Amino acid sequence: MTKDEDGLELTGEEMVALATSVALCLSKKLTQREVCLMRTFFQTVASNLATIEYTNSLCKTKNDKR
């Protein structure tokens, strides 16, 4: 994805670097248990976003066929 396509003004590499930086900052201030809870939370968010993205792509495909 290019910067123009993603709407976030970030390339994939920049997004990975940002995610890494945020994870490192959080992990330095949190306990092991809190890190585990944050991991579970963000995995759930990612899973839900993937479901929404997939559902939207299905709806878009159905609408295109009409």
Short mmCIF file of N, CA, C and O in Angstrom, two decimals:
data_model
loop_
_atom_site.label_atom_id
_atom_site.label_comp_id
_atom_site.label_asym_id
_atom_site.label_seq_id
_atom_site.Cartn_x
_atom_site.Cartn_y
_atom_site.Cartn_z
N MET A 1 0.82 -1.18 0.00
CA MET A 1 0.00 0.00 0.00
C MET A 1 0.88 1.25 0.00
O MET A 1 1.86 1.31 0.71
N THR A 2 0.51 2.21 -0.76
CA THR A 2 1.25 3.46 -0.75
C THR A 2 0.61 4.42 0.24
O THR A 2 -0.49 4.18 0.74
N LYS A 3 1.28 5.51 0.50
CA LYS A 3 0.74 6.50 1.42
C LYS A 3 -0.61 7.03 0.94
O LYS A 3 -1.49 7.30 1.74
N ASP A 4 -0.79 7.16 -0.36
CA ASP A 4 -2.04 7.71 -0.90
C ASP A 4 -3.21 6.74 -0.73
O ASP A 4 -4.34 7.17 -0.59
N GLU A 5 -2.96 5.45 -0.73
CA GLU A 5 -4.02 4.47 -0.70
C GLU A 5 -4.54 4.16 0.69
O GLU A 5 -5.69 3.83 0.86
N ASP A 6 -3.70 4.25 1.72
CA ASP A 6 -4.13 3.79 3.03
C ASP A 6 -4.87 4.84 3.84
O ASP A 6 -5.54 4.51 4.80
N GLY A 7 -4.77 6.10 3.48
CA GLY A 7 -5.48 7.14 4.19
C GLY A 7 -4.87 7.53 5.53
O GLY A 7 -5.34 8.43 6.18
N LEU A 8 -3.85 6.82 5.97
CA LEU A 8 -3.21 7.13 7.25
C LEU A 8 -1.93 7.93 7.07
O LEU A 8 -1.31 8.33 8.05
N GLU A 9 -1.54 8.14 5.85
CA GLU A 9 -0.30 8.85 5.55
C GLU A 9 0.92 8.11 6.11
O GLU A 9 1.92 8.73 6.46
N LEU A 10 0.81 6.78 6.26
CA LEU A 10 1.92 5.96 6.72
C LEU A 10 2.11 4.79 5.77
O LEU A 10 1.13 4.19 5.33
N THR A 11 3.35 4.47 5.48
CA THR A 11 3.62 3.27 4.70
C THR A 11 3.55 2.07 5.65
O THR A 11 3.50 2.23 6.87
N GLY A 12 3.56 0.88 5.10
CA GLY A 12 3.56 -0.33 5.92
C GLY A 12 4.74 -0.37 6.87
O GLY A 12 4.61 -0.73 8.04
N GLU A 13 5.90 0.02 6.35
CA GLU A 13 7.11 0.02 7.18
C GLU A 13 6.99 1.01 8.33
O GLU A 13 7.40 0.74 9.46
N GLU A 14 6.41 2.17 8.07
CA GLU A 14 6.24 3.17 9.12
C GLU A 14 5.23 2.69 10.17
O GLU A 14 5.41 2.93 11.37
N MET A 15 4.20 1.99 9.73
CA MET A 15 3.21 1.46 10.67
C MET A 15 3.83 0.40 11.58
O MET A 15 3.57 0.36 12.78
N VAL A 16 4.68 -0.47 11.01
CA VAL A 16 5.36 -1.49 11.81
C VAL A 16 6.30 -0.83 12.81
O VAL A 16 6.33 -1.21 13.99
N ALA A 17 7.03 0.18 12.38
CA ALA A 17 7.94 0.89 13.28
C ALA A 17 7.17 1.57 14.41
O ALA A 17 7.59 1.53 15.58
N LEU A 18 6.04 2.18 14.08
CA LEU A 18 5.22 2.83 15.09
C LEU A 18 4.67 1.82 16.09
O LEU A 18 4.72 2.03 17.31
N ALA A 19 4.16 0.70 15.58
CA ALA A 19 3.63 -0.35 16.46
C ALA A 19 4.72 -0.88 17.38
O ALA A 19 4.48 -1.12 18.58
N THR A 20 5.91 -1.07 16.86
CA THR A 20 7.03 -1.55 17.67
C THR A 20 7.38 -0.55 18.75
O THR A 20 7.58 -0.92 19.91
N SER A 21 7.44 0.71 18.39
CA SER A 21 7.77 1.76 19.36
C SER A 21 6.73 1.84 20.47
O SER A 21 7.08 1.94 21.65
N VAL A 22 5.46 1.77 20.10
CA VAL A 22 4.39 1.82 21.10
C VAL A 22 4.49 0.61 22.03
O VAL A 22 4.37 0.73 23.25
N ALA A 23 4.69 -0.57 21.45
CA ALA A 23 4.81 -1.79 22.26
C ALA A 23 5.97 -1.70 23.24
O ALA A 23 5.85 -2.07 24.41
N LEU A 24 7.11 -1.20 22.77
CA LEU A 24 8.27 -1.06 23.65
C LEU A 24 8.01 -0.06 24.77
O LEU A 24 8.35 -0.32 25.94
N CYS A 25 7.40 1.06 24.44
CA CYS A 25 7.09 2.06 25.46
C CYS A 25 6.12 1.51 26.50
O CYS A 25 6.31 1.70 27.70
N LEU A 26 5.09 0.82 26.06
CA LEU A 26 4.12 0.25 26.99
C LEU A 26 4.75 -0.82 27.87
O LEU A 26 4.50 -0.87 29.06
N SER A 27 5.57 -1.66 27.26
CA SER A 27 6.14 -2.79 28.02
C SER A 27 7.10 -2.33 29.11
O SER A 27 7.25 -3.01 30.12
N LYS A 28 7.71 -1.18 28.94
CA LYS A 28 8.63 -0.68 29.96
C LYS A 28 7.88 -0.16 31.18
O LYS A 28 8.45 -0.09 32.26
N LYS A 29 6.62 0.22 31.00
CA LYS A 29 5.85 0.81 32.11
C LYS A 29 4.85 -0.16 32.71
O LYS A 29 4.20 0.16 33.69
N LEU A 30 4.71 -1.35 32.13
CA LEU A 30 3.71 -2.30 32.59
C LEU A 30 4.35 -3.54 33.20
O LEU A 30 5.48 -3.90 32.87
N THR A 31 3.59 -4.20 34.06
CA THR A 31 4.05 -5.47 34.62
C THR A 31 3.86 -6.56 33.57
O THR A 31 3.18 -6.35 32.55
N GLN A 32 4.40 -7.73 33.84
CA GLN A 32 4.25 -8.87 32.92
C GLN A 32 2.77 -9.18 32.70
O GLN A 32 2.33 -9.42 31.58
N ARG A 33 1.99 -9.17 33.77
CA ARG A 33 0.55 -9.46 33.66
C ARG A 33 -0.16 -8.38 32.83
O ARG A 33 -1.01 -8.69 32.02
N GLU A 34 0.20 -7.13 33.04
CA GLU A 34 -0.41 -6.05 32.28
C GLU A 34 -0.06 -6.15 30.80
O GLU A 34 -0.90 -5.88 29.94
N VAL A 35 1.17 -6.54 30.50
CA VAL A 35 1.58 -6.74 29.10
C VAL A 35 0.72 -7.85 28.47
O VAL A 35 0.24 -7.71 27.35
N CYS A 36 0.50 -8.92 29.22
CA CYS A 36 -0.33 -10.02 28.73
C CYS A 36 -1.76 -9.55 28.47
O CYS A 36 -2.37 -9.89 27.45
N LEU A 37 -2.30 -8.75 29.38
CA LEU A 37 -3.66 -8.22 29.20
C LEU A 37 -3.74 -7.30 27.98
O LEU A 37 -4.71 -7.34 27.22
N MET A 38 -2.72 -6.48 27.80
CA MET A 38 -2.70 -5.58 26.64
C MET A 38 -2.61 -6.37 25.34
O MET A 38 -3.25 -6.04 24.35
N ARG A 39 -1.81 -7.44 25.35
CA ARG A 39 -1.69 -8.29 24.18
C ARG A 39 -3.05 -8.88 23.82
O ARG A 39 -3.48 -8.84 22.66
N THR A 40 -3.75 -9.39 24.82
CA THR A 40 -5.07 -9.97 24.59
C THR A 40 -6.03 -8.92 24.06
O THR A 40 -6.79 -9.17 23.12
N PHE A 41 -5.99 -7.74 24.64
CA PHE A 41 -6.86 -6.65 24.19
C PHE A 41 -6.60 -6.29 22.73
O PHE A 41 -7.53 -6.21 21.92
N PHE A 42 -5.34 -6.09 22.38
CA PHE A 42 -5.02 -5.70 21.01
C PHE A 42 -5.28 -6.82 20.00
O PHE A 42 -5.65 -6.56 18.86
N GLN A 43 -5.10 -8.07 20.42
CA GLN A 43 -5.45 -9.19 19.54
C GLN A 43 -6.95 -9.20 19.27
O GLN A 43 -7.38 -9.46 18.15
N THR A 44 -7.74 -8.91 20.29
CA THR A 44 -9.19 -8.87 20.13
C THR A 44 -9.60 -7.73 19.20
O THR A 44 -10.45 -7.90 18.32
N VAL A 45 -8.98 -6.57 19.39
CA VAL A 45 -9.26 -5.44 18.50
C VAL A 45 -8.92 -5.81 17.05
O VAL A 45 -9.71 -5.58 16.13
N ALA A 46 -7.74 -6.39 16.85
CA ALA A 46 -7.32 -6.77 15.49
C ALA A 46 -8.27 -7.80 14.89
O ALA A 46 -8.64 -7.70 13.71
N SER A 47 -8.70 -8.75 15.68
CA SER A 47 -9.62 -9.78 15.20
C SER A 47 -10.96 -9.16 14.79
O SER A 47 -11.52 -9.49 13.74
N ASN A 48 -11.45 -8.26 15.62
CA ASN A 48 -12.72 -7.60 15.30
C ASN A 48 -12.60 -6.72 14.07
O ASN A 48 -13.52 -6.68 13.23
N LEU A 49 -11.50 -6.02 13.92
CA LEU A 49 -11.29 -5.20 12.73
C LEU A 49 -11.22 -6.06 11.47
O LEU A 49 -11.75 -5.70 10.43
N ALA A 50 -10.57 -7.22 11.58
CA ALA A 50 -10.49 -8.13 10.44
C ALA A 50 -11.87 -8.64 10.06
O ALA A 50 -12.20 -8.74 8.87
N THR A 51 -12.70 -8.93 11.06
CA THR A 51 -14.07 -9.37 10.79
C THR A 51 -14.87 -8.27 10.11
O THR A 51 -15.59 -8.53 9.14
N ILE A 52 -14.75 -7.05 10.60
CA ILE A 52 -15.45 -5.92 10.00
C ILE A 52 -14.98 -5.70 8.56
O ILE A 52 -15.78 -5.50 7.66
N GLU A 53 -13.68 -5.76 8.35
CA GLU A 53 -13.12 -5.59 7.01
C GLU A 53 -13.65 -6.65 6.07
O GLU A 53 -14.08 -6.37 4.95
N TYR A 54 -13.67 -7.91 6.52
CA TYR A 54 -14.14 -9.02 5.70
C TYR A 54 -15.63 -8.85 5.39
O TYR A 54 -16.06 -9.01 4.25
N THR A 55 -16.42 -8.49 6.40
CA THR A 55 -17.85 -8.30 6.20
C THR A 55 -18.11 -7.17 5.22
O THR A 55 -18.97 -7.29 4.34
N ASN A 56 -17.38 -6.08 5.36
CA ASN A 56 -17.54 -4.95 4.44
C ASN A 56 -17.18 -5.35 3.01
O ASN A 56 -17.83 -4.92 2.06
N SER A 57 -16.14 -6.18 2.86
CA SER A 57 -15.76 -6.59 1.51
C SER A 57 -16.82 -7.50 0.91
O SER A 57 -17.09 -7.45 -0.28
N LEU A 58 -17.46 -8.33 1.73
CA LEU A 58 -18.55 -9.18 1.24
C LEU A 58 -19.73 -8.33 0.83
O LEU A 58 -20.35 -8.57 -0.22
N CYS A 59 -20.07 -7.34 1.64
CA CYS A 59 -21.20 -6.46 1.32
C CYS A 59 -20.93 -5.67 0.05
O CYS A 59 -21.81 -5.48 -0.77
N LYS A 60 -19.71 -5.22 -0.10
CA LYS A 60 -19.34 -4.46 -1.29
C LYS A 60 -19.47 -5.34 -2.52
O LYS A 60 -19.99 -4.91 -3.54
N THR A 61 -19.04 -6.59 -2.42
CA THR A 61 -19.13 -7.53 -3.53
C THR A 61 -20.59 -7.79 -3.88
O THR A 61 -20.97 -7.79 -5.05
N LYS A 62 -21.44 -7.97 -2.87
CA LYS A 62 -22.87 -8.21 -3.11
C LYS A 62 -23.51 -7.00 -3.76
O LYS A 62 -24.34 -7.13 -4.64
N ASN A 63 -23.15 -5.80 -3.29
CA ASN A 63 -23.71 -4.57 -3.87
C ASN A 63 -23.27 -4.37 -5.31
O ASN A 63 -24.02 -3.86 -6.12
N ASP A 64 -22.04 -4.78 -5.63
CA ASP A 64 -21.54 -4.63 -7.00
C ASP A 64 -22.27 -5.54 -7.96
O ASP A 64 -22.41 -5.24 -9.14
N LYS A 65 -22.75 -6.70 -7.47
CA LYS A 65 -23.42 -7.66 -8.34
C LYS A 65 -24.86 -7.25 -8.65
O LYS A 65 -25.44 -7.73 -9.60
N ARG A 66 -25.43 -6.36 -7.84
CA ARG A 66 -26.83 -5.94 -8.04
C ARG A 66 -26.98 -5.07 -9.23
O ARG A 66 -26.47 -4.31 -9.76
#
